[in-house]
Tab-separated table of C-alpha atoms and ligand atoms in Angstrom:
chain	number	residue	atom	x	y	z
B	1	UNK	CA	15.815	7.864	-20.927
B	2	UNK	CA	14.265	8.883	-17.627
B	3	UNK	CA	12.403	5.943	-16.136
B	4	UNK	CA	9.002	6.450	-14.639
B	5	UNK	CA	9.229	5.993	-10.885
B	6	UNK	CA	6.950	4.128	-8.503
B	7	UNK	CA	6.763	4.755	-4.758
B	8	UNK	CA	5.487	1.882	-2.635
B	9	UNK	CA	4.355	2.324	0.961
B	10	UNK	CA	3.792	-0.961	2.717
B	11	UNK	CA	3.330	-2.168	6.293
B	12	UNK	CA	1.570	-4.670	8.494
B	13	UNK	CA	-2.027	-3.701	9.251
B	14	UNK	CA	-2.257	-1.057	12.006
B	15	UNK	CA	1.228	0.404	11.487
B	16	UNK	CA	-0.038	3.828	10.362
B	17	UNK	CA	0.574	3.387	6.637
B	18	UNK	CA	-2.516	5.199	5.329
B	19	UNK	CA	-1.891	8.290	7.479
B	20	UNK	CA	1.670	8.519	6.178
B	21	UNK	CA	0.503	8.139	2.563
B	22	UNK	CA	-2.057	10.937	3.021
B	23	UNK	CA	0.584	13.174	4.603
B	24	UNK	CA	3.014	12.634	1.699
B	25	UNK	CA	0.334	13.371	-0.904
B	26	UNK	CA	-0.495	16.632	0.888
B	27	UNK	CA	3.157	17.677	1.022
B	28	UNK	CA	3.762	16.991	-2.675
B	29	UNK	CA	0.490	17.521	-4.561
B	30	UNK	CA	2.318	18.471	-7.772
B	31	UNK	CA	4.776	15.581	-7.752
B	32	UNK	CA	2.851	12.640	-6.288
B	33	UNK	CA	-0.512	11.019	-6.990
B	34	UNK	CA	-2.313	8.217	-5.163
B	35	UNK	CA	-2.455	5.024	-7.194
B	36	UNK	CA	-6.094	3.937	-7.038
B	37	UNK	CA	-6.251	0.151	-6.719
B	38	UNK	CA	-8.984	-2.135	-7.976
B	39	UNK	CA	-10.800	-4.305	-5.426
B	40	UNK	CA	-13.733	-6.667	-5.148
B	41	UNK	CA	-14.571	-5.692	-1.563
B	42	UNK	CA	-17.639	-3.584	-0.862
B	43	UNK	CA	-17.170	0.210	-0.703
B	44	UNK	CA	-17.279	1.673	2.824
B	45	UNK	CA	-19.722	4.501	3.529
B	46	UNK	CA	-17.157	7.279	3.034
B	47	UNK	CA	-15.482	5.838	-0.061
B	48	UNK	CA	-15.801	7.066	-3.632
B	49	UNK	CA	-15.472	5.039	-6.820
B	50	UNK	CA	-12.350	6.034	-8.725
B	51	UNK	CA	-10.913	7.988	-5.800
B	52	UNK	CA	-10.429	5.384	-3.068
B	53	UNK	CA	-10.717	2.289	-5.243
B	54	UNK	CA	-12.087	1.038	-8.527
B	55	UNK	CA	-14.766	-1.262	-7.143
B	56	UNK	CA	-15.107	-4.228	-9.481
B	57	UNK	CA	-17.184	-7.394	-9.470
B	58	UNK	CA	-15.270	-10.628	-9.007
B	59	UNK	CA	-16.054	-11.548	-12.635
B	60	UNK	CA	-14.609	-8.333	-14.047
B	61	UNK	CA	-11.575	-8.549	-11.766
B	62	UNK	CA	-10.879	-12.109	-12.898
B	63	UNK	CA	-11.306	-11.078	-16.530
B	64	UNK	CA	-8.700	-8.363	-16.016
B	65	UNK	CA	-6.330	-10.950	-14.516
B	66	UNK	CA	-6.825	-13.013	-17.704
B	67	UNK	CA	-6.176	-9.924	-19.832
B	68	UNK	CA	-2.918	-9.257	-17.948
B	69	UNK	CA	-4.176	-5.817	-16.938
B	70	UNK	CA	-2.596	-5.898	-13.438
B	71	UNK	CA	1.035	-5.194	-12.570
B	72	UNK	CA	0.260	-7.091	-9.342
B	73	UNK	CA	-2.790	-8.460	-7.612
B	74	UNK	CA	-3.410	-10.329	-4.363
B	75	UNK	CA	-6.204	-11.930	-2.441
B	76	UNK	CA	-5.381	-9.792	0.608
B	77	UNK	CA	-8.324	-11.025	2.649
B	78	UNK	CA	-10.295	-14.225	2.272
B	79	UNK	CA	-12.150	-14.017	-1.031
B	80	UNK	CA	-11.312	-10.325	-1.643
B	81	UNK	CA	-9.066	-9.323	-4.499
B	82	UNK	CA	-6.915	-6.186	-4.600
B	83	UNK	CA	-4.680	-5.119	-7.476
B	84	UNK	CA	-2.746	-2.357	-9.195
B	85	UNK	CA	-3.754	-1.746	-12.810
B	86	UNK	CA	-1.099	-0.990	-15.416
B	87	UNK	CA	-3.535	1.605	-16.818
B	88	UNK	CA	-3.545	3.414	-13.448
B	89	UNK	CA	0.244	3.765	-13.422
B	90	UNK	CA	0.145	4.967	-17.066
B	91	UNK	CA	-2.583	7.493	-16.217
B	92	UNK	CA	-0.454	9.008	-13.437
B	93	UNK	CA	2.813	8.968	-15.381
B	94	UNK	CA	1.088	10.812	-18.231
B	95	UNK	CA	0.378	13.700	-15.846
B	96	UNK	CA	4.121	13.861	-15.046
B	97	UNK	CA	3.585	12.667	-11.462
B	98	UNK	CA	4.888	9.669	-9.526
B	99	UNK	CA	2.323	7.112	-8.356
B	100	UNK	CA	2.235	6.263	-4.632
B	101	UNK	CA	1.015	2.727	-3.966
B	102	UNK	CA	-0.544	1.838	-0.594
B	103	UNK	CA	-0.382	-1.956	-0.831
B	104	UNK	CA	0.198	-5.041	1.278
B	105	UNK	CA	3.611	-6.619	1.808
B	106	UNK	CA	3.245	-9.388	-0.787
B	107	UNK	CA	2.065	-6.975	-3.457
B	108	UNK	CA	4.959	-4.658	-2.613
B	109	UNK	CA	7.467	-7.485	-3.092
B	110	UNK	CA	5.937	-8.267	-6.497
B	111	UNK	CA	6.179	-4.679	-7.696
B	112	UNK	CA	9.794	-4.508	-6.524
B	113	UNK	CA	10.696	-7.601	-8.477
B	114	UNK	CA	8.918	-6.333	-11.555
B	115	UNK	CA	10.386	-2.806	-11.442
B	116	UNK	CA	13.753	-3.280	-9.687
B	117	UNK	CA	15.297	-0.078	-11.073
B	118	UNK	CA	12.387	2.317	-10.850
B	119	UNK	CA	10.481	1.323	-7.698
B	120	UNK	CA	11.263	2.722	-4.254
B	121	UNK	CA	9.755	0.971	-1.256
B	122	UNK	CA	9.162	2.220	2.280
B	123	UNK	CA	8.253	-0.289	4.944
B	124	UNK	CA	6.441	1.193	7.935
B	125	UNK	CA	7.292	-0.803	11.014
B	126	UNK	CA	5.192	-0.760	14.188
B	127	UNK	CA	7.434	-0.426	17.290
B	128	UNK	CA	6.727	-4.058	18.236
B	129	UNK	CA	4.128	-6.742	17.699
B	130	UNK	CA	2.965	-6.166	21.280
B	131	UNK	CA	2.453	-2.448	20.621
B	132	UNK	CA	0.594	-3.244	17.421
B	133	UNK	CA	-1.693	-5.556	19.371
B	134	UNK	CA	-2.354	-2.749	21.863
B	135	UNK	CA	-3.172	-0.312	19.038
B	136	UNK	CA	-5.538	-2.734	17.366
B	137	UNK	CA	-7.211	-3.450	20.724
B	138	UNK	CA	-7.698	0.234	21.485
B	139	UNK	CA	-9.111	0.799	17.987
B	140	UNK	CA	-11.851	-1.570	19.105
B	141	UNK	CA	-12.731	-2.724	15.600
B	142	UNK	CA	-11.594	-6.324	15.972
B	143	UNK	CA	-13.079	-9.461	17.430
B	144	UNK	CA	-10.711	-11.674	19.437
B	145	UNK	CA	-10.277	-13.984	16.416
B	146	UNK	CA	-9.699	-11.226	13.885
B	147	UNK	CA	-7.295	-9.483	16.266
B	148	UNK	CA	-5.315	-12.681	16.633
B	149	UNK	CA	-5.305	-13.181	12.853
B	150	UNK	CA	-4.080	-9.635	12.229
B	151	UNK	CA	-1.370	-9.873	14.888
B	152	UNK	CA	-0.140	-13.191	13.462
B	153	UNK	CA	-0.178	-11.769	9.940
B	154	UNK	CA	1.739	-8.700	11.147
B	155	UNK	CA	4.437	-10.861	12.756
B	156	UNK	CA	4.780	-12.746	9.470
B	157	UNK	CA	4.886	-9.549	7.413
B	158	UNK	CA	7.513	-8.046	9.718
B	159	UNK	CA	9.860	-10.837	8.733
B	160	UNK	CA	10.097	-9.282	5.218
B	161	UNK	CA	11.186	-5.844	6.354
B	162	UNK	CA	14.806	-6.222	5.231
B	163	UNK	CA	13.708	-6.724	1.639
B	164	UNK	CA	12.515	-3.133	1.259
B	165	UNK	CA	14.584	-0.080	0.348
B	166	UNK	CA	13.749	1.919	3.481
B	167	UNK	CA	12.297	1.114	6.892
B	168	UNK	CA	10.581	3.664	9.095
B	169	UNK	CA	9.804	2.729	12.688
B	170	UNK	CA	6.521	4.325	13.633
B	171	UNK	CA	6.999	5.195	17.311
B	172	UNK	CA	5.478	8.651	16.876
B	173	UNK	CA	3.298	9.293	13.873
B	174	UNK	CA	4.481	12.878	13.312
B	175	UNK	CA	8.115	11.842	13.326
B	176	UNK	CA	7.388	8.914	11.052
B	177	UNK	CA	5.657	11.283	8.595
B	178	UNK	CA	8.678	13.567	8.559
B	179	UNK	CA	11.070	10.624	8.134
B	180	UNK	CA	9.027	9.451	5.173
B	181	UNK	CA	9.015	12.963	3.730
B	182	UNK	CA	12.813	13.188	3.900
B	183	UNK	CA	13.151	9.905	2.009
B	184	UNK	CA	10.593	10.879	-0.620
B	185	UNK	CA	12.212	14.304	-1.133
B	186	UNK	CA	15.441	12.558	-2.121
B	187	UNK	CA	13.656	10.083	-4.412
B	188	UNK	CA	11.689	12.640	-6.410
B	189	UNK	CA	14.477	15.249	-6.545
T	1	5GP	P1	-8.594	-1.950	2.921
T	1	5GP	O1	-9.612	-3.010	2.584
T	1	5GP	O2	-8.519	-1.693	4.404
T	1	5GP	O3	-8.784	-0.699	2.099
T	1	5GP	O4	-7.174	-2.517	2.476
T	1	5GP	C1	-6.715	-3.723	2.931
T	1	5GP	C2	-5.272	-3.949	2.556
T	1	5GP	O5	-5.132	-4.097	1.137
T	1	5GP	C3	-4.335	-2.803	2.925
T	1	5GP	O6	-3.152	-3.356	3.520
T	1	5GP	C4	-3.994	-2.167	1.604
T	1	5GP	O7	-2.721	-1.568	1.627
T	1	5GP	C5	-4.014	-3.371	0.700
T	1	5GP	N1	-4.167	-3.007	-0.722
T	1	5GP	C6	-4.869	-1.980	-1.243
T	1	5GP	N2	-4.752	-1.940	-2.577
T	1	5GP	C7	-3.929	-2.965	-2.915
T	1	5GP	C8	-3.400	-3.434	-4.170
T	1	5GP	O8	-3.653	-2.907	-5.243
T	1	5GP	N3	-2.592	-4.522	-4.118
T	1	5GP	C9	-2.268	-5.146	-2.945
T	1	5GP	N4	-1.448	-6.184	-3.020
T	1	5GP	N5	-2.737	-4.728	-1.749
T	1	5GP	C10	-3.552	-3.652	-1.742
């Protein structure tokens, strides 16, 4: 029997993960679909319910944990839950497509352990922690404390890179997109 596949894209914050995910979805609209996660964080101005996330209250999220509705969930940031619903994977598989998960490193490790045969993971690596710090600084969205926290978290997350199926070093975003595309082409062939 053909097993339903799962593609996981993971990376430390600021490594260019979301851009690469969007690029892959554009290249393969018939084969891939974005796995919409559930979260308890507030929607941002440009985000749509059911497209970017399923925005849930903490109570409903916790109920779903009790009901075993998640294939993985994490408190990615202090007090904010994020998780992949089994029903979301089923929804995508039913359309004949492969779900693409944009999730943090811990969540990615969980999915890998749970679906060792059918999951394929790509780790997007920033060129160096120093470069990542520079990128986050130039983005200008961080306070000194939050920048330090993100850089420390990234260094920690980088230590897991060997546990993923593929690693892409993101020196140049366009090249990294094409590298990812080559890997995905082989996976979905
Ligand atoms: P943001 O709040 O910026 O949308 O996402 C924050 C982080 O949470 C990102 O690293 C994103 O990949 C991760 N994330 C999004 N959805 C999930 C999920 O379902 N599970 C896990 N473990 N992480 C997620």
